[in-house]
Coordinates of C-alpha atoms in Angstrom, one line a residue:
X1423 CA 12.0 -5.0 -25.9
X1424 CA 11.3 -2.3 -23.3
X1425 CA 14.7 -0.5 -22.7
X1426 CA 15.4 -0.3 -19.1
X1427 CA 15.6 3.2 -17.5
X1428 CA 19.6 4.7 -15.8
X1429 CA 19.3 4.1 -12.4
X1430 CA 22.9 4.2 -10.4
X1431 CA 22.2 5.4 -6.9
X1432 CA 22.8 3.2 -4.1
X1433 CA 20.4 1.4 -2.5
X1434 CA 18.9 -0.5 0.5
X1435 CA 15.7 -2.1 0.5
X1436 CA 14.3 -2.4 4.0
X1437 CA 12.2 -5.3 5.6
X1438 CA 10.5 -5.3 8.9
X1439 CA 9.9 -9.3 9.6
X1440 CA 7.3 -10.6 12.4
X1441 CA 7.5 -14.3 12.4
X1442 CA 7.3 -14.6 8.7
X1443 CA 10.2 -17.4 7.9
X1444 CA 8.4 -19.0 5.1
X1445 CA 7.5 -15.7 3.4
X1446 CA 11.1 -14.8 4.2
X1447 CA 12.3 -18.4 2.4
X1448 CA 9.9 -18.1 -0.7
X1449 CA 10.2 -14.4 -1.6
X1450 CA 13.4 -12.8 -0.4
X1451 CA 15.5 -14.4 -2.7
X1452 CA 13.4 -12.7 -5.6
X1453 CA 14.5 -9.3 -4.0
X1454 CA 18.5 -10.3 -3.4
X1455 CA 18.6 -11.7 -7.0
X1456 CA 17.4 -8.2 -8.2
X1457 CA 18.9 -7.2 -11.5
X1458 CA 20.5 -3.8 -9.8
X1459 CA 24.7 -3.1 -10.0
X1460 CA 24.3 -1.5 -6.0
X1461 CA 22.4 -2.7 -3.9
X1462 CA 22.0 -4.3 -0.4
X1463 CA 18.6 -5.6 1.7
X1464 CA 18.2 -4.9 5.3
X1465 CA 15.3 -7.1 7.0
X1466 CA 14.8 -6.3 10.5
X1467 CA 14.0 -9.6 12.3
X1468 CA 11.4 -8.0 14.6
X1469 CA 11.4 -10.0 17.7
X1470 CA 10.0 -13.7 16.1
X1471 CA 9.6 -16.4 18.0
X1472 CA 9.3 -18.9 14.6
X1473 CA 12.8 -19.7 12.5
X1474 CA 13.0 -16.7 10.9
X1475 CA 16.4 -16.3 12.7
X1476 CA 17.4 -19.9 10.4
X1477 CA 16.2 -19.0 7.3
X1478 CA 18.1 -15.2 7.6
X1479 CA 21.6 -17.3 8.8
X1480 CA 21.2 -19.6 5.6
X1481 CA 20.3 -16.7 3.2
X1482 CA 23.0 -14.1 4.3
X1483 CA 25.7 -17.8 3.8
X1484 CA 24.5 -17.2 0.2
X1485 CA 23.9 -13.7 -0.2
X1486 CA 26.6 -11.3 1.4
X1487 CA 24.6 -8.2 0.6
X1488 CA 21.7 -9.6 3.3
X1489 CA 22.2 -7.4 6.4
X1490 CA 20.3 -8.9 9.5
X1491 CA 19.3 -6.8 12.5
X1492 CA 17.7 -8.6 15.4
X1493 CA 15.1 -7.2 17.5
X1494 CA 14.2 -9.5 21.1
X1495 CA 10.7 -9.0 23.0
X1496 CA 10.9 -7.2 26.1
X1497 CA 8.8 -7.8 28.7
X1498 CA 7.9 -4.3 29.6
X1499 CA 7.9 -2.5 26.3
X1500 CA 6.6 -3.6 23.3
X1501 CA 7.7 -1.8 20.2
X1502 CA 6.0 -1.8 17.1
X1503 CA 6.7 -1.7 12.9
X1504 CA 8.3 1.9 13.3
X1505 CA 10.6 1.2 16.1
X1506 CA 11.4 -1.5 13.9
X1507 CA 11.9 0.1 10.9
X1508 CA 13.8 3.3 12.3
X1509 CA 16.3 0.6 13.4
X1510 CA 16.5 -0.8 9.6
X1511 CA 17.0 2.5 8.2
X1512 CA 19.8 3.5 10.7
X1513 CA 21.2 0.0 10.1
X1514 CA 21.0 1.1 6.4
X1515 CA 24.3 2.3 4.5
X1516 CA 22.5 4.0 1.4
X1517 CA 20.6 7.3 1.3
X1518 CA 18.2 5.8 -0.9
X1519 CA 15.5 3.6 0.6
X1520 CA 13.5 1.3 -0.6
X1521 CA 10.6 -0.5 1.3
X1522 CA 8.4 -3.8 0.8
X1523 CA 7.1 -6.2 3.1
X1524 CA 8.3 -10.0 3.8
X1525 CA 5.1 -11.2 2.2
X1526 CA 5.6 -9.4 -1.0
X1527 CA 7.2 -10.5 -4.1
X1528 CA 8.7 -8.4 -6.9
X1529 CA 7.3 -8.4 -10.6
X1530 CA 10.5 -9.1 -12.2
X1531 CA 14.0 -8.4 -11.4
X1532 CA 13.7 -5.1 -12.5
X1533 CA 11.9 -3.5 -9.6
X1534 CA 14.8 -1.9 -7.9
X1535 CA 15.8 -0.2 -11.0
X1536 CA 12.4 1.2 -11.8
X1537 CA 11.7 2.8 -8.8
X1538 CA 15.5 3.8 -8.1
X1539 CA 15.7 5.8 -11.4
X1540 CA 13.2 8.4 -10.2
X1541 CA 15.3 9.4 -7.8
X1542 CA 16.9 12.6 -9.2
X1543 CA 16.8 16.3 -8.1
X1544 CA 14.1 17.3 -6.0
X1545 CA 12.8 14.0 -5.5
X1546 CA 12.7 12.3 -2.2
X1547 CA 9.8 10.6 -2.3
X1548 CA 8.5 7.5 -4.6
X1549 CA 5.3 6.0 -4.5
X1550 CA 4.8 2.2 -6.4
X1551 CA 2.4 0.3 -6.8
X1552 CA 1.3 -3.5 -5.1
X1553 CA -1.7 -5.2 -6.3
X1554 CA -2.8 -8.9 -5.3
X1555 CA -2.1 -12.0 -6.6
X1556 CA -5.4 -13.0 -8.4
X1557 CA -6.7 -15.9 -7.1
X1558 CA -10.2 -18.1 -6.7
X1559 CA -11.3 -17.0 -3.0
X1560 CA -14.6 -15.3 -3.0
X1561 CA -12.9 -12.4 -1.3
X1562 CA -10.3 -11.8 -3.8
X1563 CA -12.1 -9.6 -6.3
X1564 CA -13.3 -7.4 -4.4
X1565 CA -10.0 -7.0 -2.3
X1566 CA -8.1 -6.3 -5.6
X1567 CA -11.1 -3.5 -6.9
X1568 CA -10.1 -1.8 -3.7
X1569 CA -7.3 -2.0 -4.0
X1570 CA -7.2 -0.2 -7.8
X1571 CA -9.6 2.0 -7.2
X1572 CA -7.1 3.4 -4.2
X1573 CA -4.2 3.3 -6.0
X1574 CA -6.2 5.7 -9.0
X1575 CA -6.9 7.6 -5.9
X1576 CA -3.6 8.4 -4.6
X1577 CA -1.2 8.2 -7.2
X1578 CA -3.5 10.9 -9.5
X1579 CA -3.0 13.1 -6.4
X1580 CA 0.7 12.8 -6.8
X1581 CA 0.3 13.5 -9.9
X1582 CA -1.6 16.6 -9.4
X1583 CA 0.8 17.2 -6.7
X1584 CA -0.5 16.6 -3.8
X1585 CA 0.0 13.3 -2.4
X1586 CA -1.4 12.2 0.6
X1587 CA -0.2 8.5 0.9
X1588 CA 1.6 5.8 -0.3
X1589 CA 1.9 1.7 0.4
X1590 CA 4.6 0.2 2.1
X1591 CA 4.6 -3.0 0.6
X1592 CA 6.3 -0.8 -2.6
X1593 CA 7.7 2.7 -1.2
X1594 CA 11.0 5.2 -2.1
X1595 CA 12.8 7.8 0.2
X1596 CA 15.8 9.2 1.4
X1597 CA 17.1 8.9 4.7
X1598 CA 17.8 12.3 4.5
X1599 CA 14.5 13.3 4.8
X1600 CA 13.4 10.6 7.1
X1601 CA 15.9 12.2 10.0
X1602 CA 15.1 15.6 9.3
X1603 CA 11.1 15.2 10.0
X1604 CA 12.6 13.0 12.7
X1605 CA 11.3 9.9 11.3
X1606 CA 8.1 8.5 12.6
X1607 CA 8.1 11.1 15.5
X1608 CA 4.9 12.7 14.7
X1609 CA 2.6 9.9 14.9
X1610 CA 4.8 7.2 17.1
X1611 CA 1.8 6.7 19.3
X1612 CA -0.2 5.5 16.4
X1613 CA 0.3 1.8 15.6
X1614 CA -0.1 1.8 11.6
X1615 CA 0.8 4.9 9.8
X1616 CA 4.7 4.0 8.7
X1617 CA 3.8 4.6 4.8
X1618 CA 0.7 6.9 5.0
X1619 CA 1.5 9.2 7.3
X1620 CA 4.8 9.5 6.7
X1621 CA 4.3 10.1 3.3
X1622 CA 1.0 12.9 4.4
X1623 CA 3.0 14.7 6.6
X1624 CA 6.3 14.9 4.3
X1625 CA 5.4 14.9 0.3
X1626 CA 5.2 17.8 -1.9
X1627 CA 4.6 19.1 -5.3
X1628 CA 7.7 18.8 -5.8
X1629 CA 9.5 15.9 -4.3
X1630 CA 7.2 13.1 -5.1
X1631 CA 7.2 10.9 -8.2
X1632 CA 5.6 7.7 -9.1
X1633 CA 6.5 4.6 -10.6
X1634 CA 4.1 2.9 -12.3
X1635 CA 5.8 0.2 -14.5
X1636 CA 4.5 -3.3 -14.5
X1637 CA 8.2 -4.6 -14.2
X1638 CA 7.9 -2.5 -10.6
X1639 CA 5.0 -3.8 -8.7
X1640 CA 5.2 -5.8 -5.8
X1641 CA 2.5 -8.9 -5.4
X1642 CA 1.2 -9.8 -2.5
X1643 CA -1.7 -12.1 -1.2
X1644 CA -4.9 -10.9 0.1
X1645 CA -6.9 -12.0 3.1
X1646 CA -8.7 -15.0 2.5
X1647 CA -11.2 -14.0 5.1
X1648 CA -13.5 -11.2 6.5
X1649 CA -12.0 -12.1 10.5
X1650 CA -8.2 -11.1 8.7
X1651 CA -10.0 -8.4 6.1
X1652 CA -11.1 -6.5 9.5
X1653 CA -8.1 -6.7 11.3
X1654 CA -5.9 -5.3 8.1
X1655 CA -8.8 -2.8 7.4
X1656 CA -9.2 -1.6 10.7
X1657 CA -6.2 -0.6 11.6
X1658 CA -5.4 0.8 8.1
X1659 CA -8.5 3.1 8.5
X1660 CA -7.5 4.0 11.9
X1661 CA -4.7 6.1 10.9
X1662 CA -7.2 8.5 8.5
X1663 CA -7.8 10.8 11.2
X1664 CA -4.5 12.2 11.1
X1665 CA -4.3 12.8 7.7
X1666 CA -3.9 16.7 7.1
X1667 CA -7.6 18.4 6.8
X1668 CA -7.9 18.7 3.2
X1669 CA -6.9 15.0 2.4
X1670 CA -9.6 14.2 5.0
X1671 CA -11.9 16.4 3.8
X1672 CA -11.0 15.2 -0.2
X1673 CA -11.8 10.9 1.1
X1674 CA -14.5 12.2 2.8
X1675 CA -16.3 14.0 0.4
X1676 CA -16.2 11.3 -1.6
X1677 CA -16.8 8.4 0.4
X1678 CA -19.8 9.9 1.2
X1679 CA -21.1 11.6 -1.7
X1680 CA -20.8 7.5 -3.3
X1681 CA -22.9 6.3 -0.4
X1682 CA -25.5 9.1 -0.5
X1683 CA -25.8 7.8 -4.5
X1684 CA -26.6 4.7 -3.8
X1685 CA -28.7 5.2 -1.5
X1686 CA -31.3 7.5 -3.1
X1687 CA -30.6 5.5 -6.1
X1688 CA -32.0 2.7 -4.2
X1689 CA -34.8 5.1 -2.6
X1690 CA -35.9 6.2 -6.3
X1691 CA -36.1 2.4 -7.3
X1692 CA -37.8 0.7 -4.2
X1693 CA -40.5 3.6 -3.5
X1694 CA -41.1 4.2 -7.5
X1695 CA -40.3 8.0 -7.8
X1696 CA -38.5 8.5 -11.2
X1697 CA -37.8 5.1 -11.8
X1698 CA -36.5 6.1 -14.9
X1699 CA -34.7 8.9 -14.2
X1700 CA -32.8 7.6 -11.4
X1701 CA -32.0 4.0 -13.6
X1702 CA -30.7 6.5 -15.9
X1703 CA -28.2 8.9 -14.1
X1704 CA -27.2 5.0 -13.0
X1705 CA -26.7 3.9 -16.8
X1706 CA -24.8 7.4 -17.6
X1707 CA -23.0 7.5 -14.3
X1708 CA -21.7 3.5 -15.3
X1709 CA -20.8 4.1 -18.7
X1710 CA -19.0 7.2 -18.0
X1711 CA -17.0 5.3 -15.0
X1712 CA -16.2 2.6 -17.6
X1713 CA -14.4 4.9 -20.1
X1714 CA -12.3 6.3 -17.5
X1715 CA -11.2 3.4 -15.8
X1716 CA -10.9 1.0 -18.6
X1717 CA -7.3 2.1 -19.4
X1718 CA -6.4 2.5 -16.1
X1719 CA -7.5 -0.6 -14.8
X1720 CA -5.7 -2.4 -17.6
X1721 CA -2.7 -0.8 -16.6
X1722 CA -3.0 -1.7 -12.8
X1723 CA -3.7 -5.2 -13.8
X1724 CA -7.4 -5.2 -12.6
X1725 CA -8.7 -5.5 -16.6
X1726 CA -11.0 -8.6 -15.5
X1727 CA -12.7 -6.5 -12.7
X1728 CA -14.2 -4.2 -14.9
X1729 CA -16.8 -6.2 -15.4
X1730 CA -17.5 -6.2 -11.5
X1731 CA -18.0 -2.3 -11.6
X1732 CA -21.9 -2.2 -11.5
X1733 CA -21.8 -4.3 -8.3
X1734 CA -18.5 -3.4 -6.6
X1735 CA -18.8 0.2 -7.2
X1736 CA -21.9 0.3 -4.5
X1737 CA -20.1 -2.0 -2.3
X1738 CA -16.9 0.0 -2.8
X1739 CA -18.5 2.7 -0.7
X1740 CA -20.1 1.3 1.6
X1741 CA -17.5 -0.9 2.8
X1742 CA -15.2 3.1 2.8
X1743 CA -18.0 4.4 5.0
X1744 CA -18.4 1.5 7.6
X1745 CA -14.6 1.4 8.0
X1746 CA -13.6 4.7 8.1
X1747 CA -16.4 5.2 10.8
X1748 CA -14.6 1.9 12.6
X1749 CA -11.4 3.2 12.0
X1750 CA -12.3 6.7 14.2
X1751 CA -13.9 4.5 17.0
X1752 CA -11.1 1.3 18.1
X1753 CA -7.9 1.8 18.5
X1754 CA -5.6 -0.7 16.9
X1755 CA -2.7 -1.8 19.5
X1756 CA -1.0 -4.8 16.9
X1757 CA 0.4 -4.2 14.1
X1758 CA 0.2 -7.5 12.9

């Protein structure tokens, strides 16, 4: 049995809530029941219009370590996840901060722990890790490829130091540093951007860390459509532009450098100019992909997509290119 790591800081996991009661009913009591000595959850009930306001009443009765803050529409201003999260984190009493969303779900009752025991001298900053819940929809294994080959992505440049995002659904900081970059500040005008940017603009060499456990992933579901796929994608891509210039020029190197292989591999094939060659810098390009994500895919639960790799690879980048092109184009006013 897996010894559990000393983790003893205070914390306060922190929702933001849009009309989400039955997300609220079926997976908050997964996150109060965590198996953590200190801990309390603050879920922002950002101005709903469903009975989310019910199901918070009836879970704080049972769980005195819920902490409710209430956010009404008004009619001239709308605010947005941000404004609703800088009110959480003010709400919160810990310096330690932990973030997930209302349709998330934690791994086992060991997430808080995980992720809380990083938390020592210099580091502010923790990035986690959220696949999706498996499932039969046609979209679903492509959506969880993504999802893996972003999460390789970002959490090697952590490790490299120098991290240029993170995922809200499963995010660590202090409040410390959230009020001394002035929170959201920088990139308020920007709809999306509360987990990204923030962690862009803020994370360093040496006060990042990441927690890869599989006791500390948070589960989610994915779109079950391309009309929802868009809207998520399109305003996740939309906040790329403000990444600093090496992280964009890092994506964008490779996002297009992918494209550009696929498409004079395709060139080679159709117009018959070193057939052979070109099917073979595929083969060798393949097989050399496969030993290097094998392990890692395993240990970001995507082992059964590896055998997608010859076909979602391709699509991998052309889907990076045609967003991130409609990501620079529309604005994104909702954040949900």
């Amino acid at each position: 049995m897996e010894t559990l790591p000393e983790a003893s800081v205070p914390i306060s996991v922190i929702i933001s809530a849009r009309n989400e009661a039955d997300n609220l009913r079926e997976n908050l009591p997964a996150i109060l029941e965590q198996n953590y000595p200190d801990f309390e959850v603050v879920v922002i009930n950002d101005c709903s219009f469903d009975s989310s306001d019910i199901v918070l009443e009836e879970l704080s009765a049972r769980y005195p370590h819920l902490k409710i803050v209430t956010i009404t529409e008004h009619v001239r201003f709308k605010t947005g996840k941000k404004f609703a999260l800088t009110l959480g984190i003010k709400a919160a009493k810990n310096e330690h901060l932990l973030f997930t969303d209302a349709d998330c779900i934690p791994a086992s009752p060991n997430w808080i722990t995980y992720m809380a025991a990083n938390f020592n001298q210099p580091i502010q900053i923790v990035l986690g890790y959220s696949p999706y819940k498996k499932t039969g929809n046609f979209l679903n294994p492509f959506i969880r490829f993504e999802t893996i080959k972003t999460a390789i992505n970002y959490l090697s440049a952590a490790i490299n130091g120098d991290a240029y995002m993170g995922i809200g659904r499963n995010l660590a900081y202090t409040k410390t540093l959230f009020f001394s970059v002035k929170g959201f500040a920088a990139h308020m005008h920007v709809i999306s951007g509360d987990d990204d940017l923030f962690v862009n603009q803020n994370a360093t060499s040496a006060n990042t860390a990441i927690e890869i456990n599989a006791d500390a992933f948070i589960y989610t579901d994915a779109k079950t459509s391309f009309a929802s796929l868009f809207r998520q994608k399109k305003r996740h891509f939309g906040v790329g532009k403000l990444y600093k210039q090496r992280h964009r020029r890092m994506l964008s190197i490779d996002a297009i450098s992918g494209f550009l292989f696929y498409i004079l591999l395709t060139s080679c094939l159709v117009f018959n100019f070193e057939p052979l060659l070109a099917a073979g810098l595929f083969m060798f390009r393949l097989i050399f992909q496969m030993i290097i994500y094998s392990r890692l895919f395993k240990r970001l639960d995507g082992k059964d997509l590896l055998w997608y790799m010859p076909f979602f690879d391709a699509v991998y980048y052309i889907y990076l290119n045609t967003f991130g092109l409609i990501g620079s184009l529309i604005k994104t006013t909702e954040w949900k």
